PDB file of C-alpha atoms in Angstrom:
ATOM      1  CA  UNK C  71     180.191  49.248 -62.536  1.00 57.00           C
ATOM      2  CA  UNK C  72     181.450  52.711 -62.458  1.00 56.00           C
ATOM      3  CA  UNK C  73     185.024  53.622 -61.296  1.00 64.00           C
ATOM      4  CA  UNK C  74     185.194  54.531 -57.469  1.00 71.00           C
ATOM      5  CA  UNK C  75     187.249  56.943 -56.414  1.00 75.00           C
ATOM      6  CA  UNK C  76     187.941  58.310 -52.703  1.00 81.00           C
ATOM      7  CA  UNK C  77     190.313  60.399 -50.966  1.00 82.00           C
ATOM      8  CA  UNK C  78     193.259  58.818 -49.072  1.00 84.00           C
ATOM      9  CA  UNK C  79     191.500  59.467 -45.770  1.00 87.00           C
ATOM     10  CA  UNK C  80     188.684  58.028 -47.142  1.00 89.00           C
ATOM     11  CA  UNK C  81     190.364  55.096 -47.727  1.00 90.00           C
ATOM     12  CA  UNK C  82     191.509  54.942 -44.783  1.00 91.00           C
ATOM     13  CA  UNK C  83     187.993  55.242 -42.589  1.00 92.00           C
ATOM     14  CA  UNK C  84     186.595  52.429 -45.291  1.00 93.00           C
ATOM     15  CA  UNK C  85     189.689  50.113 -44.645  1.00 96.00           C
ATOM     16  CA  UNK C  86     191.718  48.211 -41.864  1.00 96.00           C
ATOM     17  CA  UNK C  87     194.799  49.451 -41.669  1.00 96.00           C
ATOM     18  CA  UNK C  88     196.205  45.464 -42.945  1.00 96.00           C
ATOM     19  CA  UNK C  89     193.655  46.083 -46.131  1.00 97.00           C
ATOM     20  CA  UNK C  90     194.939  49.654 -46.521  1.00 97.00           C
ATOM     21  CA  UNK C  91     198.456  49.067 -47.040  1.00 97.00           C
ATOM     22  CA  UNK C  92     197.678  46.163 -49.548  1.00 97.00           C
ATOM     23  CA  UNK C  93     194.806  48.135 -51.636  1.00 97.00           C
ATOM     24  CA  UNK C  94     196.212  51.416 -51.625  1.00 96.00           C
ATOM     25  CA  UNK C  95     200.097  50.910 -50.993  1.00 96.00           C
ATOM     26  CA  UNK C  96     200.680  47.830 -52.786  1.00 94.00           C
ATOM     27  CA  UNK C  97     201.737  45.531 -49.798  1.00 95.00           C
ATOM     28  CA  UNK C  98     201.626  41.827 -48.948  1.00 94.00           C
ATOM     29  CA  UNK C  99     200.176  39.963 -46.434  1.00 96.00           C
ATOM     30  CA  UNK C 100     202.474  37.197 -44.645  1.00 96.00           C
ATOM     31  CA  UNK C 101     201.851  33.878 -46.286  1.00 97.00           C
ATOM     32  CA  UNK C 102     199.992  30.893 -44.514  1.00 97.00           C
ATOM     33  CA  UNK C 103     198.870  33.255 -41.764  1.00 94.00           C
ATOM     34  CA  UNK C 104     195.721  35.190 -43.971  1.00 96.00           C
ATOM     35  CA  UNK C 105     192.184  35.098 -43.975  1.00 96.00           C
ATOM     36  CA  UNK C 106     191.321  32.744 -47.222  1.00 98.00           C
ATOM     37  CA  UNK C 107     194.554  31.155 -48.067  1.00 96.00           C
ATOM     38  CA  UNK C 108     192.955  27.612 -46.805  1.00 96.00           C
ATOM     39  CA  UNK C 109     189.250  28.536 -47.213  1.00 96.00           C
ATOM     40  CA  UNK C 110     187.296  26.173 -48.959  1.00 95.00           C
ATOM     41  CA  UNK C 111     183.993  27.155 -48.136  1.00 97.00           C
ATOM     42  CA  UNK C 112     181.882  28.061 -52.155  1.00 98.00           C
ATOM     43  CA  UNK C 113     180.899  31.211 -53.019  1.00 98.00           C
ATOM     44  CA  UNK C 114     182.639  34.534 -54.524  1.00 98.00           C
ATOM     45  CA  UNK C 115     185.425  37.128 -53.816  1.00 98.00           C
ATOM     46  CA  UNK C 116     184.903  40.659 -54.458  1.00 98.00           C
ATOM     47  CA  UNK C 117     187.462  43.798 -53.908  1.00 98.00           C
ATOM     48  CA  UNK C 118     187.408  44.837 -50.429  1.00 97.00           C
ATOM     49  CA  UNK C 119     187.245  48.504 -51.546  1.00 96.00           C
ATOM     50  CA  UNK C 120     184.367  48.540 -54.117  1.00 95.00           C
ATOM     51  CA  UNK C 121     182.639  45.036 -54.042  1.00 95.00           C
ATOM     52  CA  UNK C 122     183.312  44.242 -57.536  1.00 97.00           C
ATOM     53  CA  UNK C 123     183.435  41.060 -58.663  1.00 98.00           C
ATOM     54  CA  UNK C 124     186.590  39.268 -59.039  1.00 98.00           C
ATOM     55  CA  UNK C 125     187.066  35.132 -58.334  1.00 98.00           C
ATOM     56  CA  UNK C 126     184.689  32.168 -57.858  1.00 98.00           C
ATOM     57  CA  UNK C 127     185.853  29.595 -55.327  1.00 98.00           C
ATOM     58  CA  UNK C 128     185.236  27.140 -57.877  1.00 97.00           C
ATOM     59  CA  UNK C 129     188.559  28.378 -59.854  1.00 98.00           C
ATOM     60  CA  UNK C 130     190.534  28.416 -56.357  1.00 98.00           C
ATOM     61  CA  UNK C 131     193.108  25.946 -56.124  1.00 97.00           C
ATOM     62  CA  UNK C 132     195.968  25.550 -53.473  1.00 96.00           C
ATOM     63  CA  UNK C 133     199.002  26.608 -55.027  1.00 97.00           C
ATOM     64  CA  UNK C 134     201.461  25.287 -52.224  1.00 96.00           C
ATOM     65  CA  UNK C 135     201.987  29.512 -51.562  1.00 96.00           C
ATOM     66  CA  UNK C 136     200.308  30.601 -48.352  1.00 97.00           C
ATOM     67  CA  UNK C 137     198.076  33.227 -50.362  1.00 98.00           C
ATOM     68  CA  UNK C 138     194.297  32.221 -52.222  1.00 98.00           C
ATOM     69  CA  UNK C 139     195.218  31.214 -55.703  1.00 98.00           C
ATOM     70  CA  UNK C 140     192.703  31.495 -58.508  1.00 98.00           C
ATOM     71  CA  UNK C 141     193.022  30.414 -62.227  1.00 98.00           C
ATOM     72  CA  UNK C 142     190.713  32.621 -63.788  1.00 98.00           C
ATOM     73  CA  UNK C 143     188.910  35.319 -62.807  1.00 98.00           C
ATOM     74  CA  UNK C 144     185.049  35.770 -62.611  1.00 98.00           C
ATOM     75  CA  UNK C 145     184.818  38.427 -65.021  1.00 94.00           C
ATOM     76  CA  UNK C 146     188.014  39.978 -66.575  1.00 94.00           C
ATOM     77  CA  UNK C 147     186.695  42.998 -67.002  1.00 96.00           C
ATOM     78  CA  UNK C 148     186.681  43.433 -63.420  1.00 97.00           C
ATOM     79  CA  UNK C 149     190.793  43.279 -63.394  1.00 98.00           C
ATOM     80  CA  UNK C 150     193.018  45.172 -65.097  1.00 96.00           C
ATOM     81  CA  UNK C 151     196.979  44.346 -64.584  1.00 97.00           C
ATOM     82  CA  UNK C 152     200.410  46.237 -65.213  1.00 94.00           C
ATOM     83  CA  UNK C 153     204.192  45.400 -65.215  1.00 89.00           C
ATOM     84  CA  UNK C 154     205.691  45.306 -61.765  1.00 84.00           C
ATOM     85  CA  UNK C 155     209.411  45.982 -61.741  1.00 79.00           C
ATOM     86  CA  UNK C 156     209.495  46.252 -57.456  1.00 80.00           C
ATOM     87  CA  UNK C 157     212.338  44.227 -55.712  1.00 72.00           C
ATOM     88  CA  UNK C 158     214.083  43.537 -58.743  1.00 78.00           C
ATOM     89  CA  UNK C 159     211.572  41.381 -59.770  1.00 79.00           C
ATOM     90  CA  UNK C 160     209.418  41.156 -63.273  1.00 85.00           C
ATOM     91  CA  UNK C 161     205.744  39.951 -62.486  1.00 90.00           C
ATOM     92  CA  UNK C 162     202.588  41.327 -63.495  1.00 94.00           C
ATOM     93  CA  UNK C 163     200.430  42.776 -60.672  1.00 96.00           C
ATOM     94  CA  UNK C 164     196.900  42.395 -60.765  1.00 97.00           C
ATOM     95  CA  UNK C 165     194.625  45.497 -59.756  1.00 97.00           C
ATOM     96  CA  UNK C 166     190.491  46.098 -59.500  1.00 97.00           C
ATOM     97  CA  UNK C 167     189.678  48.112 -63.111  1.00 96.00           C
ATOM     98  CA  UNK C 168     186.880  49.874 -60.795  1.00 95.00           C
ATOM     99  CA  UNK C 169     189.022  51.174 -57.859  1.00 95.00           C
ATOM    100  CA  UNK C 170     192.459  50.416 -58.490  1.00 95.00           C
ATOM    101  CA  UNK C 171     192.953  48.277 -55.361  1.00 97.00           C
ATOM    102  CA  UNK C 172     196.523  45.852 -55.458  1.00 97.00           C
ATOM    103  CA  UNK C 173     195.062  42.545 -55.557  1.00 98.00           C
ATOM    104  CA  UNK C 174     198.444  40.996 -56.070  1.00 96.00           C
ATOM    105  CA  UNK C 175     199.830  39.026 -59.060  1.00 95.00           C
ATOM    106  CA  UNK C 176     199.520  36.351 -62.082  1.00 97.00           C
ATOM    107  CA  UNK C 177     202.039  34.218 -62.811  1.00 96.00           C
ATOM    108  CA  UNK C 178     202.282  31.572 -65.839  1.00 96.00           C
ATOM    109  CA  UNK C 179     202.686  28.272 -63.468  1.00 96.00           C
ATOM    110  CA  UNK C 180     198.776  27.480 -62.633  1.00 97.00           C
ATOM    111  CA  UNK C 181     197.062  24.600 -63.476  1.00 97.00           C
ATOM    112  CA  UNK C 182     194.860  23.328 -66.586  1.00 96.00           C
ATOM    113  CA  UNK C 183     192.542  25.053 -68.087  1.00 96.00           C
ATOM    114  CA  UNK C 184     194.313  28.598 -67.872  1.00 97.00           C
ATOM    115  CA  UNK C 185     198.088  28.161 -66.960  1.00 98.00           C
ATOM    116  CA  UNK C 186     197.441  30.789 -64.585  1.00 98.00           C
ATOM    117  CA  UNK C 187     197.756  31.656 -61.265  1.00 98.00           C
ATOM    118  CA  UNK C 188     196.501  34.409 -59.723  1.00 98.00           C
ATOM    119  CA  UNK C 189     198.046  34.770 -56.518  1.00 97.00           C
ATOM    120  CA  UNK C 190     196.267  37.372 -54.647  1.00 98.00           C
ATOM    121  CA  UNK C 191     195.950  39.351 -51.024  1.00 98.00           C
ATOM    122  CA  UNK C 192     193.450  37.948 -48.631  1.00 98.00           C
ATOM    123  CA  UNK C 193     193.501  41.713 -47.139  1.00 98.00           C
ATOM    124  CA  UNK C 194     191.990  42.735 -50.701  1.00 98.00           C
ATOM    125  CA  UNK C 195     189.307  40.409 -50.593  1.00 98.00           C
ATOM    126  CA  UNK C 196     185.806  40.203 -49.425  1.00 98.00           C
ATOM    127  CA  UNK C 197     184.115  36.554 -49.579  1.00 98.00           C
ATOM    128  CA  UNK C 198     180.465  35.985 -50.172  1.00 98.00           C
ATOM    129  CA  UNK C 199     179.537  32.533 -49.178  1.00 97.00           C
ATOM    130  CA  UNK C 200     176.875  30.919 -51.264  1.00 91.00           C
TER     131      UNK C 200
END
């Protein structure tokens, strides 16, 4: 997939305003009150801003958090993640490697087979059902 790149007000005709300010300004959603956090329905998530590819709801798992959790991701390729030093915090945020959307972050407490868990944004996220 090639990278997609649009203006700011582009973004913003494309996007909510909720899905803006977690895509493009790196916010959070409220826990236990988003779209997927308790969706168990099968199919796929894809980036809100670009459709690519990014979890199967077979690696979804409820993490206890309020936000979708995933294990592993469809196809790493598809992410791409950086050091996030925000709020005094260390984590590692997770990001689309087409568009650059925040998805949100991995952390190293998920379960068997990975260890991780990708806590992400249901604001970034588009579901397929299949």
């Amino acid at each position: 997939m090639k990278a997609l790149v649009h203006s700011e007000d582009e973004w913003k005709q494309k996007l909510t305003p909720e899905q803006y300010h977690v895509t493009r300004e790196k916010g959070t959603e409220r826990p236990f009150a988003n779209q997927y956090w308790d969706m168990h329905d099968d199919g796929s998530y894809h980036c809100v801003c670009c459709g690519a590819l990014l979890f199967s709801s077979g690696a979804k798992f409820d993490s206890g958090t309020g936000w979708p959790s995933f294990y592993a991701p469809a196809d790493e390729k598809n992410l791409r993640t950086e050091t996030d030093a925000t709020f005094g915090m260390r984590r590692v945020e997770v990001m689309c490697a087409h568009c650059g959307a925040h998805l949100g972050h991995v952390f190293p407490d998920g379960p068997k087979p990975t260890g991780l868990r990708y806590c992400m944004n249901s604001a970034s996220l588009d579901f397929k059902k299949s």
